Every structure is written in structure tokens, then in C-alpha cells.
Tab-separated table of C-alpha atoms in Angstrom:
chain	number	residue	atom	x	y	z
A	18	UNK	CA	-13.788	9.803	-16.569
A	19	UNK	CA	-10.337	11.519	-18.065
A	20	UNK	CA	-11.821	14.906	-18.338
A	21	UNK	CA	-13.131	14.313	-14.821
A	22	UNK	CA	-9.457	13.132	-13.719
A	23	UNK	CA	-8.120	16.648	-15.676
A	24	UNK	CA	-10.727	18.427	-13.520
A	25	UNK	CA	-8.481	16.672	-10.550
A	26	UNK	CA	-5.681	17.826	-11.987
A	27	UNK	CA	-6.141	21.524	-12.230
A	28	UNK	CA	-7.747	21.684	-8.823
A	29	UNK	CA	-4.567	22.865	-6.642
A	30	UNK	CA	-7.232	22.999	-3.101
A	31	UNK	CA	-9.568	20.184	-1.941
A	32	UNK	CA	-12.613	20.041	-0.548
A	33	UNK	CA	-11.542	18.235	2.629
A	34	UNK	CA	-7.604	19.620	3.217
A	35	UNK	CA	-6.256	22.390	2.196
A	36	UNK	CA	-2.700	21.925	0.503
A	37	UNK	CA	-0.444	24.127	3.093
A	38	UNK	CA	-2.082	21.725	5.802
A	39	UNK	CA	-0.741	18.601	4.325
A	40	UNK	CA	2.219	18.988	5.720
A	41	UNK	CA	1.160	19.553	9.634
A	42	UNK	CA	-1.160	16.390	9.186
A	43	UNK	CA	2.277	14.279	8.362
A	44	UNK	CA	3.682	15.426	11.155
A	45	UNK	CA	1.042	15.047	13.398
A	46	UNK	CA	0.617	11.184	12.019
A	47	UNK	CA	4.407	10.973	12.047
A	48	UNK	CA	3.804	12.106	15.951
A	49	UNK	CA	1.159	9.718	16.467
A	50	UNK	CA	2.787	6.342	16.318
A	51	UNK	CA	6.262	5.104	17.319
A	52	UNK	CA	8.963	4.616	14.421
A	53	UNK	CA	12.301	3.736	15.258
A	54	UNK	CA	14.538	1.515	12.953
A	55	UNK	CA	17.853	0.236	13.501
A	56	UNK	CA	21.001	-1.702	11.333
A	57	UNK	CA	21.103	-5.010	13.180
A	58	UNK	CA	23.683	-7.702	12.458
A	59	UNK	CA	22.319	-9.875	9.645
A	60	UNK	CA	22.496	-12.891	12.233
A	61	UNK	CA	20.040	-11.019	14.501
A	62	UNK	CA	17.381	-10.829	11.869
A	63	UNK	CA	14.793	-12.458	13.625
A	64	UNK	CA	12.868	-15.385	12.150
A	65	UNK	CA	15.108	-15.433	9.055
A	66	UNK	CA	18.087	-17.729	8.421
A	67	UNK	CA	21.109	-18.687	5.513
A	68	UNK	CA	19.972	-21.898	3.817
A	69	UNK	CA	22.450	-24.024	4.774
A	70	UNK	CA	22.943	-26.081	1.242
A	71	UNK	CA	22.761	-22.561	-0.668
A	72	UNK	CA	23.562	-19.332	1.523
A	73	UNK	CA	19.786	-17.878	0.393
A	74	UNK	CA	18.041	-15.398	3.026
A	75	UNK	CA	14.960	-16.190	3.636
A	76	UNK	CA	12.091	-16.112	6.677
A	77	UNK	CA	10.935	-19.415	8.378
A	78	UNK	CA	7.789	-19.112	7.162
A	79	UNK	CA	8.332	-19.579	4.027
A	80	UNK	CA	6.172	-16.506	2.421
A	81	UNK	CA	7.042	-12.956	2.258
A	82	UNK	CA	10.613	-12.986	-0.003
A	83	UNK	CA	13.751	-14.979	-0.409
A	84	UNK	CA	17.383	-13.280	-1.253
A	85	UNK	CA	18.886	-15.327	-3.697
A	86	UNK	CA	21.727	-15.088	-6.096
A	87	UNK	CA	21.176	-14.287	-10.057
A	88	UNK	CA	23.316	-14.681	-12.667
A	89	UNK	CA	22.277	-12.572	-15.670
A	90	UNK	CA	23.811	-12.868	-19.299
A	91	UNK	CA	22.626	-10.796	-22.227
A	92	UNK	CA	23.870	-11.313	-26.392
A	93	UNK	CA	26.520	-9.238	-26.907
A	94	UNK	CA	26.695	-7.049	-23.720
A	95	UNK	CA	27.034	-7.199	-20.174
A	96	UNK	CA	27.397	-10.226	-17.686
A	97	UNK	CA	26.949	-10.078	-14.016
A	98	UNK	CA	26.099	-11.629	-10.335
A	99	UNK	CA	24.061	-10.220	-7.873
A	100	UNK	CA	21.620	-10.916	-4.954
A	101	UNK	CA	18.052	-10.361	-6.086
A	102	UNK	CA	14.735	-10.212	-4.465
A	103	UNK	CA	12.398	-13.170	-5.201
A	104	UNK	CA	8.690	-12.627	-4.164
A	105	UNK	CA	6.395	-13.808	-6.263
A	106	UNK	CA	3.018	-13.089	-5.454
A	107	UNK	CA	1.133	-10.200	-6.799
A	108	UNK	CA	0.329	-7.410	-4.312
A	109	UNK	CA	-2.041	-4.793	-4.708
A	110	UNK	CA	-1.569	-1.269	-5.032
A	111	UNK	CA	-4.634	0.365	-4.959
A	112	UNK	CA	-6.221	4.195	-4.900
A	113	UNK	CA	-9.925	5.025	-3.998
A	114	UNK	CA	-11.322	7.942	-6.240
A	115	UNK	CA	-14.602	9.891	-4.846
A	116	UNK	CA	-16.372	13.078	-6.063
A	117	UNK	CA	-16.503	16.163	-3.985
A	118	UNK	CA	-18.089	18.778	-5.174
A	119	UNK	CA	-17.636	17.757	-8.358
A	120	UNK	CA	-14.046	16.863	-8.243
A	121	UNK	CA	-12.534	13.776	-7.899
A	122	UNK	CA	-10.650	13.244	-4.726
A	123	UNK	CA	-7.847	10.840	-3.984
A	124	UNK	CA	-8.014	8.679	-0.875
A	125	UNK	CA	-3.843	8.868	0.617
A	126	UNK	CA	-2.313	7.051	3.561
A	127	UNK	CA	0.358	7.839	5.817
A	128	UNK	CA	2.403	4.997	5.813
A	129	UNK	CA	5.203	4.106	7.410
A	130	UNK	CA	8.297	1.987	5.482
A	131	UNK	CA	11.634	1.816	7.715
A	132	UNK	CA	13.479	2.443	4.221
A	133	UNK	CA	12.414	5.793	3.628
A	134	UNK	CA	14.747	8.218	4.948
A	135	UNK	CA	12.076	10.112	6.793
A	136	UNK	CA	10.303	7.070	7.341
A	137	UNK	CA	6.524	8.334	6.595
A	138	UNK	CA	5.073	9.329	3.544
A	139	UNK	CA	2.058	9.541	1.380
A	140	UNK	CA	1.211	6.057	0.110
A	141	UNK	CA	-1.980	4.615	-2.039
A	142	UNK	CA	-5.407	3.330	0.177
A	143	UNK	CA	-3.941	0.029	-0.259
A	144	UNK	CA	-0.113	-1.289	-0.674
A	145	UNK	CA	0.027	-4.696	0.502
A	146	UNK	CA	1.428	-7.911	-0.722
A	147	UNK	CA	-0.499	-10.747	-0.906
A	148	UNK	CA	1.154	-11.941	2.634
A	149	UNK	CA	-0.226	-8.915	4.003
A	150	UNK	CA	-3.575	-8.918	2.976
A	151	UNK	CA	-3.987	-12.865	4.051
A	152	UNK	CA	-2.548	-12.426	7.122
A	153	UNK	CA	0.408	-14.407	7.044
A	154	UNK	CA	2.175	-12.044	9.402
A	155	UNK	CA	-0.894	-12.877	11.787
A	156	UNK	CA	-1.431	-8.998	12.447
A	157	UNK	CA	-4.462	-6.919	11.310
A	158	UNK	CA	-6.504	-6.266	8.911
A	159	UNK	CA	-5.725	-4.390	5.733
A	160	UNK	CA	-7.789	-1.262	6.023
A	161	UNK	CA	-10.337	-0.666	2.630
A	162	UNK	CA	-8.683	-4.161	0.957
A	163	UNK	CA	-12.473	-4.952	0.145
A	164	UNK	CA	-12.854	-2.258	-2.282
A	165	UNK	CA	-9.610	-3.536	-4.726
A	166	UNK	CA	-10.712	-7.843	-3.866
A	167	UNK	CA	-14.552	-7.972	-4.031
A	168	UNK	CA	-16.324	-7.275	-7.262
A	169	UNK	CA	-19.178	-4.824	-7.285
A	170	UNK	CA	-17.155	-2.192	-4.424
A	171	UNK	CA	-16.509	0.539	-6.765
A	172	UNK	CA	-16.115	1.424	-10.423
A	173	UNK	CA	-12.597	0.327	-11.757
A	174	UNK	CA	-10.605	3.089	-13.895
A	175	UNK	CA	-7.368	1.230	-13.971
A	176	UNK	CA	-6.441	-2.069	-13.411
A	177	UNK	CA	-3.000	-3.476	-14.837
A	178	UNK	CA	0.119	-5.122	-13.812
A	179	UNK	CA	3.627	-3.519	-13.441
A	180	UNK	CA	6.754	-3.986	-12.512
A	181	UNK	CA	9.094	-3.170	-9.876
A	182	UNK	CA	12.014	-2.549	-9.783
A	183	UNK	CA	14.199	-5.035	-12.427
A	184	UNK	CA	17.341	-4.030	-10.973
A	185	UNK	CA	16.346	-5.635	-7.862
A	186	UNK	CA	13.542	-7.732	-7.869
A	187	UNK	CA	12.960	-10.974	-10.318
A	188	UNK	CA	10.209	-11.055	-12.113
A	189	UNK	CA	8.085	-8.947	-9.673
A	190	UNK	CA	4.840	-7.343	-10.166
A	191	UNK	CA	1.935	-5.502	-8.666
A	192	UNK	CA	-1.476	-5.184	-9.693
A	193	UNK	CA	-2.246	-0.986	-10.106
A	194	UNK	CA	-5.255	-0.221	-9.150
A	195	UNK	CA	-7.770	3.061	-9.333
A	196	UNK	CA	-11.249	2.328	-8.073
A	197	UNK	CA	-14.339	4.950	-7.629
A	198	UNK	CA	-15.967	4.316	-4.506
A	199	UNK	CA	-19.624	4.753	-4.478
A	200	UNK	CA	-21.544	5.408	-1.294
A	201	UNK	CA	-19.922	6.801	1.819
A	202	UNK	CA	-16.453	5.621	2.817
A	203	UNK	CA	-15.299	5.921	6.213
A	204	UNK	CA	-11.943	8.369	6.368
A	205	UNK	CA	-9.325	6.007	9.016
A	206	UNK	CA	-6.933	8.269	10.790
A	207	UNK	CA	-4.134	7.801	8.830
A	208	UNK	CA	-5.985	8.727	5.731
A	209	UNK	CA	-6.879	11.585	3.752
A	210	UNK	CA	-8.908	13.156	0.692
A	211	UNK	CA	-7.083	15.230	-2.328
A	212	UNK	CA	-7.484	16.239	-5.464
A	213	UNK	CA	-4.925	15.135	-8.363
A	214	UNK	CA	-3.514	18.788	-8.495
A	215	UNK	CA	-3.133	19.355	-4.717
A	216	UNK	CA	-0.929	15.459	-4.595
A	217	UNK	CA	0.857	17.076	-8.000
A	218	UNK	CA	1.912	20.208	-5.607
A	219	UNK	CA	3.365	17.851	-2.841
A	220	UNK	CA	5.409	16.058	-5.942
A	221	UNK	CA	7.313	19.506	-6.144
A	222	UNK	CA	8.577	18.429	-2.412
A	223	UNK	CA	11.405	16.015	-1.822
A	224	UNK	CA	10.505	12.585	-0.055
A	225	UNK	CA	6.503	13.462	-0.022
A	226	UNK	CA	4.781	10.936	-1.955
A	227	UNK	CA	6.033	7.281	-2.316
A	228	UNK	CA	7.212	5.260	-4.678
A	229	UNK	CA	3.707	2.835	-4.553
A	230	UNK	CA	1.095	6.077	-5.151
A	231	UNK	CA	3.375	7.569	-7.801
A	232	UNK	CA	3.167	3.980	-10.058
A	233	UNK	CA	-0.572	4.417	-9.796
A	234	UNK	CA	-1.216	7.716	-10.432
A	235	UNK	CA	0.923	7.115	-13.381
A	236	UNK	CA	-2.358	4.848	-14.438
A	237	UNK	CA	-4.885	7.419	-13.818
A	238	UNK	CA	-7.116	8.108	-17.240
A	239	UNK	CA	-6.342	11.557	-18.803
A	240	UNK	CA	-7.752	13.097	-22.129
A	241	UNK	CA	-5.850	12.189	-25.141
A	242	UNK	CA	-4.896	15.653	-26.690
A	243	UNK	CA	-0.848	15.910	-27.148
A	244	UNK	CA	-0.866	16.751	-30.814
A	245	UNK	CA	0.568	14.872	-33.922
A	246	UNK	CA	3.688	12.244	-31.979
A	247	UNK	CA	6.726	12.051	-34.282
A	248	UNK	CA	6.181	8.383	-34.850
A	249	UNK	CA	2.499	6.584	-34.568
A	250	UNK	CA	1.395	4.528	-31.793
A	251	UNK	CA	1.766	1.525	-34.231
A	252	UNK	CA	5.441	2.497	-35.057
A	253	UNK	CA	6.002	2.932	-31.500
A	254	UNK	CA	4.886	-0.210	-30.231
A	255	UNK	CA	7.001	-2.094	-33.668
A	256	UNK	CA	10.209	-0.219	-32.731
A	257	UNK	CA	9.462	-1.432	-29.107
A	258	UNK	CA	8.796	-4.945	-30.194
A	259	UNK	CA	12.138	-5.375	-32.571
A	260	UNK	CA	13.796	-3.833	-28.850
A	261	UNK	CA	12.403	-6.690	-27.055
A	262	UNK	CA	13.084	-9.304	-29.732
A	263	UNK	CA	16.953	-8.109	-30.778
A	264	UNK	CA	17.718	-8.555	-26.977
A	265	UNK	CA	18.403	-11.790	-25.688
A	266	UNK	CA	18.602	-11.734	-21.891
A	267	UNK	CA	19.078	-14.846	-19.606
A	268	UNK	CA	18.548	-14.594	-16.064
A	269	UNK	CA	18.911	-17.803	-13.720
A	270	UNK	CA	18.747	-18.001	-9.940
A	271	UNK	CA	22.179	-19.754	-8.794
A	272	UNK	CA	22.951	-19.558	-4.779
A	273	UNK	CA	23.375	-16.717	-2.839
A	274	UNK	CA	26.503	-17.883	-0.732
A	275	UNK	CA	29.662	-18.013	-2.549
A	276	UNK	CA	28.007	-15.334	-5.431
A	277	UNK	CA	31.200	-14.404	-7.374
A	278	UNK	CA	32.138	-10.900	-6.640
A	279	UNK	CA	30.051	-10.998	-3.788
A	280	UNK	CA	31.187	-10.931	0.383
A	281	UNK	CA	28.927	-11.552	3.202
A	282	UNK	CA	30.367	-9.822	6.189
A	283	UNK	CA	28.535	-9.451	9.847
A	284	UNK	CA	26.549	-6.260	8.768
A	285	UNK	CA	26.034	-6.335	5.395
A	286	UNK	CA	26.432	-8.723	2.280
A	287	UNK	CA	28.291	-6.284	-0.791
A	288	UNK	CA	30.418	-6.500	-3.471
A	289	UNK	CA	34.292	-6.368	-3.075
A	290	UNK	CA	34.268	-3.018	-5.306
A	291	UNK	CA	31.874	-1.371	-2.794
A	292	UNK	CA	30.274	0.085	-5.911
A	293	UNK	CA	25.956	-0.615	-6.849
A	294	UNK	CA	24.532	-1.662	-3.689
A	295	UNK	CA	24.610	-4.342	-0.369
A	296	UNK	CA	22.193	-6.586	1.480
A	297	UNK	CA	21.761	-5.264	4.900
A	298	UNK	CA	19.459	-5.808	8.002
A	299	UNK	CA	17.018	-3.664	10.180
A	300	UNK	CA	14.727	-3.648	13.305
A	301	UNK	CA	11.746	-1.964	13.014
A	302	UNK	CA	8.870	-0.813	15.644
A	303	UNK	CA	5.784	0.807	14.367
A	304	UNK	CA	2.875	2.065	15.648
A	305	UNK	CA	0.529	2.377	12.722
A	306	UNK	CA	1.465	-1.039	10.959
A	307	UNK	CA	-0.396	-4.511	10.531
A	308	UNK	CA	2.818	-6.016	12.975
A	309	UNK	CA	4.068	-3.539	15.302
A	310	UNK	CA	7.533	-4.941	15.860
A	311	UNK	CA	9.533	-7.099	13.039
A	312	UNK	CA	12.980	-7.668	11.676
A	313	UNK	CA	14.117	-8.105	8.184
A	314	UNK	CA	16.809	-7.821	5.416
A	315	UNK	CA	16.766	-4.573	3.177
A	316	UNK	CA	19.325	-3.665	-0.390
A	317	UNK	CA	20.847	-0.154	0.244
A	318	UNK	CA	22.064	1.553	-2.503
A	319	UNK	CA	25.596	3.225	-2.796
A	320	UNK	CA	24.718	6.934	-3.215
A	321	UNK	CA	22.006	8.804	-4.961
A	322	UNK	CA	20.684	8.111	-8.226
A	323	UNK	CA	19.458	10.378	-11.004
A	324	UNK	CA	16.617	9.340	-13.381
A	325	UNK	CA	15.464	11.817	-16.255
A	326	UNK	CA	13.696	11.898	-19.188
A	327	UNK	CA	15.060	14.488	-21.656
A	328	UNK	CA	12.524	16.137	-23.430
A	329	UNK	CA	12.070	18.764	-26.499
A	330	UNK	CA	9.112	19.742	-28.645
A	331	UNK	CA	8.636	18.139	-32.328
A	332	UNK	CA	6.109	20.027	-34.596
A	333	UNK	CA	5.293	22.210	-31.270
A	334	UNK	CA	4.629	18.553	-29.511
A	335	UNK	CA	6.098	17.454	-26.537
A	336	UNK	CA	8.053	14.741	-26.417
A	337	UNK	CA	10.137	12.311	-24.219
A	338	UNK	CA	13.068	10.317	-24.899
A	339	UNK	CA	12.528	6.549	-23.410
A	340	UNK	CA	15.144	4.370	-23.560
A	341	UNK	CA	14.581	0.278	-24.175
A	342	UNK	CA	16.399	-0.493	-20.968
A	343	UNK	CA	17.576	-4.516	-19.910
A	344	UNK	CA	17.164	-4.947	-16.440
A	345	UNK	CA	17.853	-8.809	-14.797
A	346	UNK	CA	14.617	-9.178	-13.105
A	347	UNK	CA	12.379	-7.852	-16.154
A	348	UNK	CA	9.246	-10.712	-16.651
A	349	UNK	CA	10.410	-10.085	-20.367
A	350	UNK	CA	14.013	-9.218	-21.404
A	351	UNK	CA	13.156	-5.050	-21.771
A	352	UNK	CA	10.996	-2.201	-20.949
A	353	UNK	CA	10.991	1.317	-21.354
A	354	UNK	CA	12.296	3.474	-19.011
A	355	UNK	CA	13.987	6.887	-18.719
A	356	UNK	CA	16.543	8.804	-20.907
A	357	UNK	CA	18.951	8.152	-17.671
A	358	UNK	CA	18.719	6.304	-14.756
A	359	UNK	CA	21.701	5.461	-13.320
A	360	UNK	CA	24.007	6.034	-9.840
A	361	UNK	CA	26.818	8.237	-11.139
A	362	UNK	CA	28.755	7.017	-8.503
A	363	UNK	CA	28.871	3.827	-10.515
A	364	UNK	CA	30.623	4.672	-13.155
A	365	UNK	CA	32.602	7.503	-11.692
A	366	UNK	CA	35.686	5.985	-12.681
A	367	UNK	CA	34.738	6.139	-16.689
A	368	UNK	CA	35.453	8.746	-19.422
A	369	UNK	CA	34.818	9.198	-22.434
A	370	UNK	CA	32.074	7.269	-24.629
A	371	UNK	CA	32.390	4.547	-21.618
A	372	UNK	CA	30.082	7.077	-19.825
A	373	UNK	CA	26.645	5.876	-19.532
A	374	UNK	CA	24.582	8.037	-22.493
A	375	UNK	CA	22.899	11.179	-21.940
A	376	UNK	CA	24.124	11.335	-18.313
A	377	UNK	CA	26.777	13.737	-18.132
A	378	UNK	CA	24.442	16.263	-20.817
A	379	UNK	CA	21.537	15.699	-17.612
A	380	UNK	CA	24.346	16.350	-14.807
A	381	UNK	CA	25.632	19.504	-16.637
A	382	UNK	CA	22.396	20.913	-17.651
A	383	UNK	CA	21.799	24.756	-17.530
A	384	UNK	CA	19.283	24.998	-14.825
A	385	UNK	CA	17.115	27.493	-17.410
A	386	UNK	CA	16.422	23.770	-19.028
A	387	UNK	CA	15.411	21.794	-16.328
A	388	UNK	CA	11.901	22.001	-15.721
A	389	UNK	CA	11.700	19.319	-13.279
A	390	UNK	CA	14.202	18.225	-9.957
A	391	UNK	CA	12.867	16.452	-7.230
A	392	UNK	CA	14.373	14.107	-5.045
A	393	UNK	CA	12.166	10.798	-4.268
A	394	UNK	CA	12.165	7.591	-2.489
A	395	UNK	CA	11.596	4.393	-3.912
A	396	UNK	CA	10.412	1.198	-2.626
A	397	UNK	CA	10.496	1.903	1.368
A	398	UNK	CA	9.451	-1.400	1.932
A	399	UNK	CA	12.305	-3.193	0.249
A	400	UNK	CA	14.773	-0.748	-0.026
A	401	UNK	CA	16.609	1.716	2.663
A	402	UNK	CA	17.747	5.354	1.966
A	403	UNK	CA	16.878	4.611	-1.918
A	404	UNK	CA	16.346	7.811	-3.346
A	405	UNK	CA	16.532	9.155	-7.104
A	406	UNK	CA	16.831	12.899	-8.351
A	407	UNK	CA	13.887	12.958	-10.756
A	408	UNK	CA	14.608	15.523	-13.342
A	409	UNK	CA	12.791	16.970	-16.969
A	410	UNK	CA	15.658	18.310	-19.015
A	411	UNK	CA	15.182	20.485	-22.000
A	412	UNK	CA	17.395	18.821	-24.717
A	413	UNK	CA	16.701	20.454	-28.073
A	414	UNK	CA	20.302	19.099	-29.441
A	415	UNK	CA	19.381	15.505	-29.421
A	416	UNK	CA	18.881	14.555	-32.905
A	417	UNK	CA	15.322	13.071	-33.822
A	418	UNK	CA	17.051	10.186	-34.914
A	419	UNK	CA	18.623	9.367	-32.079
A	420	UNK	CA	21.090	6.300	-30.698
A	421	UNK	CA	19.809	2.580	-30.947
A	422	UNK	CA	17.396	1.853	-28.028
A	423	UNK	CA	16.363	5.160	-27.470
A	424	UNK	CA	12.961	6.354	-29.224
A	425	UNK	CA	11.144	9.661	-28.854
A	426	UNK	CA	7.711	9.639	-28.127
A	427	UNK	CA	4.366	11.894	-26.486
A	428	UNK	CA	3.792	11.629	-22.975
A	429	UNK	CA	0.238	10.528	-23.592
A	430	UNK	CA	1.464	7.746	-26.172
A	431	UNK	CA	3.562	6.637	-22.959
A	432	UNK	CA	0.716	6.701	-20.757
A	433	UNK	CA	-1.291	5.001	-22.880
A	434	UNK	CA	1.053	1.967	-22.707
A	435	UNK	CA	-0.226	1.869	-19.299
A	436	UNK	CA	-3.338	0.095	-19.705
A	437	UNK	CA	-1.327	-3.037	-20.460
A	438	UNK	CA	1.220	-4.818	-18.328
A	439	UNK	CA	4.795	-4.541	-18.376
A	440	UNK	CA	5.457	-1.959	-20.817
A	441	UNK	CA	6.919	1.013	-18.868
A	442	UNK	CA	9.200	0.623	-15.757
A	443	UNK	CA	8.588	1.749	-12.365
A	444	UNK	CA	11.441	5.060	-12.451
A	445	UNK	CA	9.380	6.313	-15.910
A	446	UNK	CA	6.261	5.879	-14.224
A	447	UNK	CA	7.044	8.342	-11.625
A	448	UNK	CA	8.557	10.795	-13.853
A	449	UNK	CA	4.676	10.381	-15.470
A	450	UNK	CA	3.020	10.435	-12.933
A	451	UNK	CA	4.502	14.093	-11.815
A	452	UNK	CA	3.073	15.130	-15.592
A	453	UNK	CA	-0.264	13.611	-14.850
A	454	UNK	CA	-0.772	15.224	-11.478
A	455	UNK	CA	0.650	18.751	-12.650
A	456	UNK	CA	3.518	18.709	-10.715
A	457	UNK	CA	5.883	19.700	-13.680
A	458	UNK	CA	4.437	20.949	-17.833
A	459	UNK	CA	6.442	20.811	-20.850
């Protein structure tokens, strides 16, 4: 199957849309169904409520997610408050994979999330929570859920768990999913066939493809071929080992009202700096989703971010430089992410070698050495106006020794680490998912 998936890959046109079409067919889904979504006072989020004992969000139900407090203390570095996200099922994030003349074909949706600053984008067959797919929300069925939950549907090609986002979500994973259909498969309205290479062209395109189909197609099985790695796969997975041992990282859930640092006003809850992000609320109608009308809370970010992998050839090799990164709501204290990924907003007010690393060499790049900028949404379903400048930055100064917690490594021995849970976060996933689709080639 990888040399079939590299097939994929290469082909820029599909057998069912042609690439410059794409684009009209958003629209005309985008056209199709009503989206509006509005900022609503957090007290006219309907169905959810402030615990009255500890100031935690949640829905009367009791199922979809709580916002809760977290307190987060690591040896030797850092400590901090914040709200976090608790949901702790396991959703499914799931692709369909059929041959067309030869070539495998991806099955995309058009999905709406009311975070996503143009509201509809390419998402996987399936992205659904375990609420959604049992019908808690008492709406309808999850279209092609059969093919990822009932053995004997399709031929699995990936199949691990990852996380989301650490930063904001504790302890949260989702099961990544490619699966080869085999007989026919009726094509919904909101759906559509392409190759690898044709979704790799739309990942050239700001806002296109979301946050949920990039994490997959990070999985998807490619040849191995990148050439002798500067350090072995065993040395690789040691250094990243020691990383997670050396770190010890303490997160524990403590109440959301009174969070030090932290004020809840009538629109938002946010820190007293201003500075990271804040807790706000939104009404949403939609036309194409399970529920057509609901409220609920959303974490906005202050300002863009900009995640990057910096990247220079060793021996004629490729490579990327991954940093062990310690986010609060990691399952397990570290995992590798980007050179950078941070707000530069944040730390505006730093100089010096209090600067984040690597940032200010990505922000003042020659643009003759970036061979990758794209700006793309994360998780539309949590998250509103999230968005990240996803960058490749030639960096042939950094040393191949470099600082501690920073490694340099192939792109395949990254992808690799995908077969197995929890190894890679979900902002260095996308950047490899744009080098497994062909969007971007070092």
C-alpha cells in the first residue's frame, strides 16, 4: 500500500474532480446550508451552567466536555493556571481510501465548525466524538461511521491514537483512522473523491483543509526511502525517552471559578494580562450538521500563531528539527512537536535569550529559505478564529548538535512514529502531513 499511497501523491488531477473545481464545490456546499454563528453572553449558553460548588462549565447532560481549571507544575521550569478542556472519550477521525483507475482516492467532507474563520472546510469521512456517533445530541446519524466501528468494512492502513491539542485539552485523544473501502460506496452531497496530490495542492491555500484531515493524512503509509538519518531510529526513540523521563510534569484539575490569574466577565472568561487566550461563547445554526441549532462555550486565542519546523540537509538528507515540547494536557509529560510553535504576541514583551528559541530566526527568515507558509485552522470544533502560520524554514546555521530538547531527525523517521500513539503532537502532524500529500519538498 505506500507505493500505492505515493502513486496518490504524485497524482495532482482525480478521476472524479478536477483540482481548479474544488473550490466552486465549497462554495456551492458553503451555499447550500445555513451557517451563521454569533458571541453570546456566556449566561445565554443554552443547556450549560457554572457548577455552583466549583465555577466548572459544563452541559446538563453531562457528556460532550467540561471547562475546568488546571494547575500545571513542571521540575525546574514553568508554573501556571488555566481553564482546560476535559472530554474524555475517544472520537474517531476517520478517511475512506478507494482505487480509481488505479489511484487511490480520498473520500473529503465539507464540514461545517463555527470556529473556523470561514466556517467550512475540507474535513475527514468521519470526525465525530463518541457523543456524536451515539447520539447523545439526539440528532442524526453519522454518515459512513460503519466503515471505522464494524469489523470486516474495509481494509485498515492506519489505526492509532493521537493527541490534541495539550495546550488546551487534558489528556485528549482521537483514534486516526485510514480505511480502504471495498465495494461501491455511495458519494453523500457533502462529500467528495481526491487523490493525495490534488488535497496536497489545496494545502498550498490558506484555511482549505482542517485541522482533523491534516492529523490523518499525517498517518497515511508512504515508502521508506529518505536516506541515511543523522541519528538511528533506536537513538531517536532513546534521546526521546531520556526527554520524557528528565521531565517531571504535574497536572491536576482544581476549580474553574476563582482560577488565580483568571476573570470571568459577561462575555468571556480571560486572564487579567489579556495575553494566551479566553473562554468565550457562541450560537450556532447549521444546515448540514447532526443538530441544526446549538449553543456552546469555545477558547479563542489572542492573535495568530506561527508553528515551523526548521529544516536543512545532513549527508544530502533531509531533516527536521523537533523539539521535546511540555504541554499541560499531554497523556504523558512530552511529545514532539515543531522547531516553533508559539503566539509571538505572547512574549512580545521579551528580549534577549528570554525569547522563545528559534522564533525570531523563523520570523526574520529570508523568504529565498522558506519553502513552506500557509496559514491554517485548527480545531473548529473547539476552538474559534484559531489559526497558525505553518512554515518550512531553511536553517543551514543550526548546529547538528543543537540545544537540549531539540533533536534532528528524517521526515520519514517522524512519520514512522506515527504508527504508535502519542508520540508526535497535533501542530507537527500537520506540518507532515503537507510533506506527505506534496504540498511542500525539501
Amino acid at each position: 500500500m505506500p507505493y500505492r499511497v505515493a502513486r496518490s501523491a504524485a497524482a495532482t488531477e482525480g478521476a472524479v474532480m478536477r483540482t481548479a473545481d474544488v473550490a466552486d464545490w465549497l462554495d456551492e456546499r458553503r451555499a447550500a446550508h445555513r451557517f451563521e454563528v454569533e458571541r453570546i453572553p456566556l449566561a445565554e449558553l443554552d443547556g450549560w451552567s457554572f457548577d455552583g460548588a466549583t465555577g466548572n462549565l459544563g452541559h446538563r447532560s453531562g457528556r460532550f466536555f467540561t471547562v475546568e481549571g488546571l494547575r500545571v507544575t513542571t521540575s525546574g521550569g514553568p508554573r501556571w493556571h488555566q481553564p482546560i478542556i476535559k472530554q474524555p472519550e475517544v472520537g474517531i477521525l476517520g478517511i475512506l481510501v478507494k482505487d480509481f483507475g488505479g489511484v487511490p482516492h480520498f473520500l473529503m467532507q465539507a464540514k461545517m465548525e463555527p470556529g473556523n474563520r470561514n466556517l467550512l472546510q475540507l474535513s475527514p469521512t468521519v470526525q465525530a466524538t463518541r457523543s456524536n456517533y451515539t447520539k447523545a445530541h439526539k440528532g442524526a446519524d453519522v454518515k459512513y461511521i460503519e466503515y471505522f466501528t464494524e469489523p470486516g468494512r474495509g481494509r485498515v492502513l492506519a489505526d492509532s491514537l493521537q493527541s490534541e491539542h495539550g495546550s488546551w485539552f487534558l489528556r485528549k485523544s482521537n483514534r486516526n483512522m485510514l480505511v480502504e473501502a471495498t465495494g461501491d460506496v455511495p458519494v453523500h452531497d457533502d462529500f467528495v473523491w481526491l487523490t493525495l496530490g490534488q488535497i496536497g495542492t489545496l494545502l498550498r491555500r490558506d484555511n482549505v483543509v482542517n485541522m482533523d484531515a491534516r492529523t490523518v493524512l499525517s498517518c497515511a503509509p508512504l515508502p521508506d526511502g529518505d536516506g541515511l538519518a543523522l541519528h538511528s531510529d533506536t537513538e531517536l526513540l532513546s534521546w526521546f525517552t531520556t526527554e520524557r523521563s528528565r521531565h517531571d510534569v504535574h497536572a491536576e484539575r482544581v476549580p474553574l471559578g476563582g482560577l488565580p490569574g483568571w476573570v470571568r466577565g459577561e462575555w468571556s472568561i480571560e486572564r487579567a494580562d489579556g495575553r494566551y487566550f479566553g473562554v468565550v461563547g457562541v450560537g450556532v445554526r447549521a444546515g448540514s450538521r447532526e443538530v441544526a441549532r446549538w449553543t456552546q462555550p469555545l477558547f479563542e486565542p489572542k492573535g495568530l500563531g506561527v508553528t515551523a519546523f526548521l529544516t536543512r540537509r545532513i549527508g544530502g538528507v533531509p531533516h527536521l528539527l523537533a523539539h521535546a515540547r511540555v504541554e499541560g494536557g499531554f497523556a504523558d509529560t512530552v511529545e514532539l512537536g515543531p522547531t516553533v510553535q508559539y503566539t509571538p504576541g505572547n512574549y512580545a514583551h521579551l528580549t534577549g535569550p528570554d525569547r522563545p528559541p528559534f522564533l525570531d530566526l523563523v520570523l526574520g527568515a529570508d523568504p529565498r529559505r522558506v519553502r513552506y507558509d500557509t496559514v491554517h485552522s485548527e480545531e473548529g470544533g473547539r476552538f474559534l478564529n484559531a489559526e497558525s502560520r505553518y512554515l518550512f524554514v531553511e536553517a543551514d546555521e543550526v548546529p547538528l548538535d543543537p540545544p537540549p530538547g531539540y533533536v534532528w531527525a528524517t521526515p520519514r523517521q517522524l512519520t514512522r512514529l506515527l504508527r504508535h500513539n502519542h508520540y508526535l503532537n497535533v501542530q507537527a502532524r500537520t506540518l507532515l502531513s503537507c510533506l506527505t500529500a506534496g504540498a511542500v519538498a525539501l
